[in-house]
C-alpha positions as MATLAB code, in Angstrom:
seq = 'MSGIAFTNSPAESDPAPTTRTVTTSQSRGRRAGRASRRRPGGIIVGLIAIALSVVVFLVPFAFIFVTAGKTQGEASRLEFTWPTQLAFVENFFTVIQTGDFVLLRAFLNSTILTVASVSIMVVLAAMVGYVLQRRTSRWNPVVNSLVLAGLIIPPAVVPTIWVLQGTGTYRTLAGLIAVHVAFGLSFCILLFRAFVATIPRELDEAAVLDGAGPLRLFFTVVFPLLRSVIVTVIVVQAVTVFNDFTYALYFLPGNDNATVQLTLYNFQSQGLNQWNLLFMDVLLITIPPLIMYIFFNRQIVSGMTSGAIKG';
ca = [
     -53.734  -35.269   43.410;
     -54.263  -31.949   41.685;
     -50.510  -31.257   41.801;
     -49.804  -34.663   40.183;
     -52.426  -34.150   37.486;
     -51.006  -30.821   36.284;
     -47.262  -31.661   36.476;
     -45.627  -32.435   33.132;
     -42.167  -33.646   32.250;
     -39.704  -31.195   30.615;
     -39.969  -32.986   27.286;
     -43.780  -32.705   27.293;
     -43.938  -29.093   28.523;
     -41.723  -27.523   25.798;
     -41.659  -29.303   22.435;
     -40.480  -26.107   20.717;
     -36.693  -26.837   20.955;
     -37.153  -30.081   19.022;
     -39.173  -28.275   16.384;
     -36.615  -25.465   16.099;
     -33.788  -28.007   15.862;
     -35.488  -29.872   13.051;
     -36.319  -26.639   11.263;
     -32.747  -25.392   11.591;
     -31.346  -28.666   10.328;
     -33.674  -28.645    7.366;
     -32.781  -25.032    6.484;
     -29.101  -25.811    6.735;
     -29.573  -28.826    4.510;
     -31.398  -26.746    1.935;
     -28.679  -24.081    1.973;
     -25.997  -26.751    1.594;
     -27.901  -28.253   -1.319;
     -28.180  -24.892   -3.045;
     -24.477  -24.216   -2.426;
     -23.552  -27.613   -3.894;
     -25.670  -26.915   -6.959;
     -23.984  -23.530   -7.440;
     -20.499  -24.925   -6.921;
     -19.818  -26.157  -10.514;
     -20.718  -22.735  -11.892;
     -18.410  -21.040   -9.392;
     -15.563  -23.367  -10.364;
     -16.063  -22.557  -14.032;
     -16.063  -18.811  -13.332;
     -12.901  -19.185  -11.260;
     -11.149  -21.119  -14.021;
     -12.129  -18.475  -16.572;
     -10.786  -15.737  -14.286;
      -7.492  -17.604  -13.850;
      -7.180  -18.101  -17.614;
      -7.795  -14.405  -18.270;
      -5.236  -13.469  -15.612;
      -2.652  -15.707  -17.253;
      -3.322  -14.183  -20.662;
      -3.300  -10.589  -19.427;
      -0.354  -10.733  -16.999;
       1.835  -13.808  -17.461;
       1.941  -13.975  -21.248;
       3.260  -10.394  -21.682;
       5.807  -10.958  -18.934;
       6.939  -14.200  -20.592;
       7.286  -12.359  -23.910;
       9.437   -9.684  -22.242;
      11.628  -12.325  -20.591;
      12.132  -14.307  -23.801;
      12.873  -11.235  -25.926;
      15.358   -9.930  -23.350;
      17.466  -13.059  -23.887;
      17.642  -12.853  -27.681;
      20.216  -11.343  -29.988;
      19.492   -8.100  -31.783;
      18.570   -9.821  -35.041;
      16.125  -12.272  -33.457;
      14.572   -9.663  -31.196;
      13.869   -7.337  -34.134;
      11.353   -9.875  -35.512;
       9.264   -9.605  -32.308;
       8.304  -13.282  -32.407;
       7.198  -15.206  -29.350;
       9.773  -17.970  -29.785;
      12.639  -19.295  -27.700;
      15.978  -17.747  -28.745;
      18.276  -19.926  -30.826;
      21.285  -18.154  -29.337;
      20.876  -17.151  -25.721;
      22.309  -13.673  -25.041;
      20.723  -12.954  -21.670;
      23.947  -12.235  -19.763;
      25.405  -10.170  -22.591;
      22.288   -8.032  -22.848;
      22.244   -7.580  -19.077;
      25.765   -6.144  -18.907;
      25.172   -4.030  -22.016;
      22.132   -2.419  -20.418;
      23.999   -1.807  -17.169;
      26.976   -0.162  -18.918;
      24.969    1.938  -21.384;
      25.121    5.697  -20.898;
      27.961    5.560  -18.369;
      25.956    3.311  -16.012;
      22.875    5.522  -16.188;
      20.645    2.641  -15.095;
      22.472    2.358  -11.762;
      22.078    6.100  -11.152;
      18.436    5.782  -12.124;
      17.906    2.986   -9.603;
      19.523    5.125   -6.911;
      17.338    8.127   -7.771;
      14.183    6.010   -7.889;
      15.045    4.381   -4.557;
      15.571    7.738   -2.839;
      12.430    9.116   -4.436;
      10.306    6.116   -3.445;
      11.548    5.816    0.149;
      11.221    9.524    0.905;
       7.823    9.967   -0.746;
       6.253    6.895    0.826;
       7.646    7.666    4.287;
       6.200   11.180    4.236;
       2.859    9.930    2.905;
       2.543    7.266    5.614;
       3.259    9.609    8.526;
       1.202   12.570    7.291;
      -1.754   10.490    6.096;
      -1.880    8.529    9.348;
      -1.886   11.698   11.440;
      -4.499   13.463    9.306;
      -6.714   10.386    9.155;
      -6.519    9.960   12.926;
      -7.425   13.591   13.630;
     -10.300   13.601   11.129;
     -11.776   10.455   12.658;
     -11.282   11.243   16.332;
     -11.929   15.000   16.510;
     -15.031   16.609   15.082;
     -15.034   20.333   14.403;
     -16.437   22.802   11.922;
     -13.299   22.392    9.784;
     -13.861   18.689    9.164;
     -16.181   19.191    6.151;
     -13.665   21.579    4.607;
     -10.789   19.147    5.063;
     -12.890   16.258    3.746;
     -13.744   18.308    0.667;
     -10.081   19.036    0.055;
      -9.212   15.356    0.427;
     -11.884   14.342   -2.083;
     -10.780   17.137   -4.409;
      -7.299   15.654   -4.380;
      -8.757   12.429   -5.777;
     -11.089   14.003   -8.320;
      -9.181   16.982   -9.745;
      -6.512   15.876  -12.256;
      -2.968   17.189  -11.819;
      -2.061   20.296  -13.805;
       1.438   20.198  -15.259;
       2.073   23.860  -16.116;
       0.897   25.351  -12.773;
       2.882   22.705  -10.916;
       6.027   23.587  -12.848;
       5.392   27.279  -12.074;
       5.108   26.528   -8.354;
       8.250   24.394   -8.383;
      10.195   27.110  -10.202;
       8.978   29.687   -7.717;
      10.166   27.581   -4.781;
      13.449   26.649   -6.458;
      12.716   22.917   -6.421;
      12.255   22.361  -10.159;
      14.611   19.678  -11.592;
      15.349   18.412   -8.066;
      14.437   15.238   -6.236;
      12.939   17.295   -3.432;
      10.477   18.898   -5.815;
       9.430   15.561   -7.325;
       9.037   14.100   -3.820;
       6.703   16.973   -2.937;
       4.691   16.336   -6.107;
       4.240   12.648   -5.348;
       3.272   13.370   -1.753;
       0.720   15.973   -2.813;
      -0.884   13.747   -5.452;
      -0.923   10.553   -3.380;
      -1.866   11.902    0.049;
      -5.646   11.934   -0.452;
      -5.884    8.220   -1.168;
      -3.748    7.393    1.868;
      -5.810    9.635    4.164;
      -9.022    7.847    3.214;
      -7.469    4.461    3.976;
      -6.108    5.529    7.365;
      -9.320    7.270    8.358;
     -11.405    4.177    7.594;
      -9.048    1.994    9.618;
      -8.874    4.355   12.621;
     -12.660    3.989   12.934;
     -12.130    0.322   13.900;
      -9.844    1.217   16.854;
     -11.792    1.611   20.138;
     -11.745    5.061   21.706;
     -11.171    3.453   25.100;
      -7.518    2.959   24.150;
      -7.129    6.698   23.651;
      -8.835    7.462   26.946;
      -6.669    4.945   28.831;
      -3.491    6.429   27.356;
      -4.606    9.966   28.283;
      -5.314    8.839   31.845;
      -1.784    7.431   31.970;
      -0.425   10.864   31.127;
       0.282   10.433   27.399;
       0.336   13.578   25.296;
      -1.008   13.828   21.748;
       2.213   12.775   20.002;
       2.928    9.995   22.461;
      -0.660    8.787   22.194;
      -0.464    8.626   18.424;
       2.998    7.134   17.935;
       2.988    4.659   20.856;
      -0.664    3.564   20.965;
      -2.417    4.223   17.669;
       0.342    4.043   15.074;
       1.422    0.444   15.896;
      -2.196   -0.684   15.478;
      -2.220    0.618   11.896;
       0.213   -2.034   10.713;
      -1.975   -3.663    8.049;
      -3.019   -0.403    6.404;
       0.558    0.907    6.659;
       1.790   -2.099    4.679;
      -0.956   -1.493    2.129;
      -0.018    2.155    1.682;
       3.688    1.351    1.484;
       3.308   -1.310   -1.196;
       0.710    0.493   -3.317;
       2.406    3.875   -3.226;
       5.910    2.432   -3.584;
       4.907    0.638   -6.776;
       3.179    3.790   -8.039;
       6.126    6.083   -7.350;
       8.734    3.617   -8.571;
       6.882    3.026  -11.850;
       6.068    6.687  -12.440;
       7.054    8.043  -15.825;
       4.980   11.180  -16.420;
       5.910   13.162  -13.301;
       9.602   12.354  -13.694;
       9.488   13.400  -17.341;
       7.845   16.764  -16.612;
       9.270   17.758  -13.239;
      12.711   16.074  -13.185;
      14.269   16.354  -16.677;
      17.926   15.702  -17.356;
      20.169   12.634  -17.664;
      21.669   13.120  -14.212;
      18.196   13.077  -12.660;
      16.923   10.079  -14.633;
      14.662    7.543  -12.942;
      14.292    3.922  -13.979;
      11.315    4.601  -16.237;
      13.146    7.369  -18.103;
      15.997    5.007  -19.010;
      13.725    3.508  -21.676;
      14.510    6.591  -23.752;
      18.180    5.629  -23.853;
      17.517    2.519  -25.904;
      14.752    3.962  -28.057;
      17.003    6.851  -29.071;
      19.741    4.429  -30.194;
      17.443    2.763  -32.710;
      14.111    1.003  -32.672;
      15.681   -2.304  -33.737;
      17.426   -2.839  -30.387;
      14.416   -4.533  -28.865;
      16.570   -6.972  -26.900;
      18.138   -4.151  -24.868;
      14.829   -2.352  -24.483;
      13.084   -5.438  -23.142;
      16.023   -6.233  -20.868;
      15.684   -2.745  -19.389;
      11.938   -3.272  -18.977;
      12.613   -6.590  -17.241;
      15.105   -5.085  -14.815;
      12.850   -2.209  -13.769;
       9.825   -4.508  -13.442;
      11.313   -7.078  -11.095;
      11.560   -4.968   -7.848;
       7.892   -3.858   -7.676;
       6.767   -7.301   -8.823;
       8.637   -9.007   -5.986;
       7.230   -6.519   -3.475;
       3.691   -7.121   -4.655;
       4.065  -10.928   -4.594;
       5.291  -10.983   -0.989;
       2.787   -8.445    0.375;
      -0.395   -9.132   -1.633;
      -2.227  -10.522    1.406;
      -1.354   -7.487    3.496;
      -2.610   -5.245    0.677;
      -6.013   -6.954    0.623;
      -6.206   -6.936    4.426;
      -5.433   -3.233    4.635;
      -7.900   -2.325    1.898;
     -10.791   -4.238    3.527;
     -10.014   -3.759    7.240;
     -11.799   -0.437    7.446;
     -14.847   -1.527    5.490;
     -16.666   -2.880    8.581;
     -16.546   -0.972   11.825;
     -16.264   -2.936   15.035;
];
């Protein structure tokens, strides 16, 4: 009898799950209600952001495109109107043939410069970021300070020219490649180091147990896992190097060494009223980095945020 008197059913012995379920449902309902009340404000903010983006980015690009298709007389008025006489094809071939096809040589120089600089930055930054994250030594604070100094200290033109002249690389593509690598390496190292922190050390230990050396471990195990941040570095640095004007002007002077940004001088020197040719040149040198950014914008965001949270 005593056993029957003190035996309760499961529902009577533990009413807490029902209470927790009700409490959880109520809290979820309250959070959903607050989210629904905040939703109109978020939509308005999003619409405002889209409108500002259109004004800041699309309207100037549309003005460049429209002006590039005008005749010289219409383009000189700098009005945002559709051309009465479309001269897009004529302006295109005029820009290509100007200066003994200097624009084609400039595209070739910029392509070589961009591919070489970005390739070196990716490999070196990935290796340095991996070593800084995986191996701790007394030199790590020194290297970290140098990396941060590369981001903080502005580039000095005159000392850089002196160094390039001393090494015999002034007015050469090799010298400008070295300049871009030196000035862009710090940013890339920080990205790679943050991403390497998300890769488990067990992969390194397993590869070492399988007999992999340091280079084989890095290039066959670690480097393929850095795909997202590699795409980010490639796109960001490729756009930066391809659109560079200052470094090419200071460290690579001369018509034979012209890059795409320096070709703008060719049309400004012929007269400020040739806005149709100037804007056609701007349109041609803007399209390649724009296409690259459109196709890889998701990879850029993924690579920039992948190392923010470890684990």
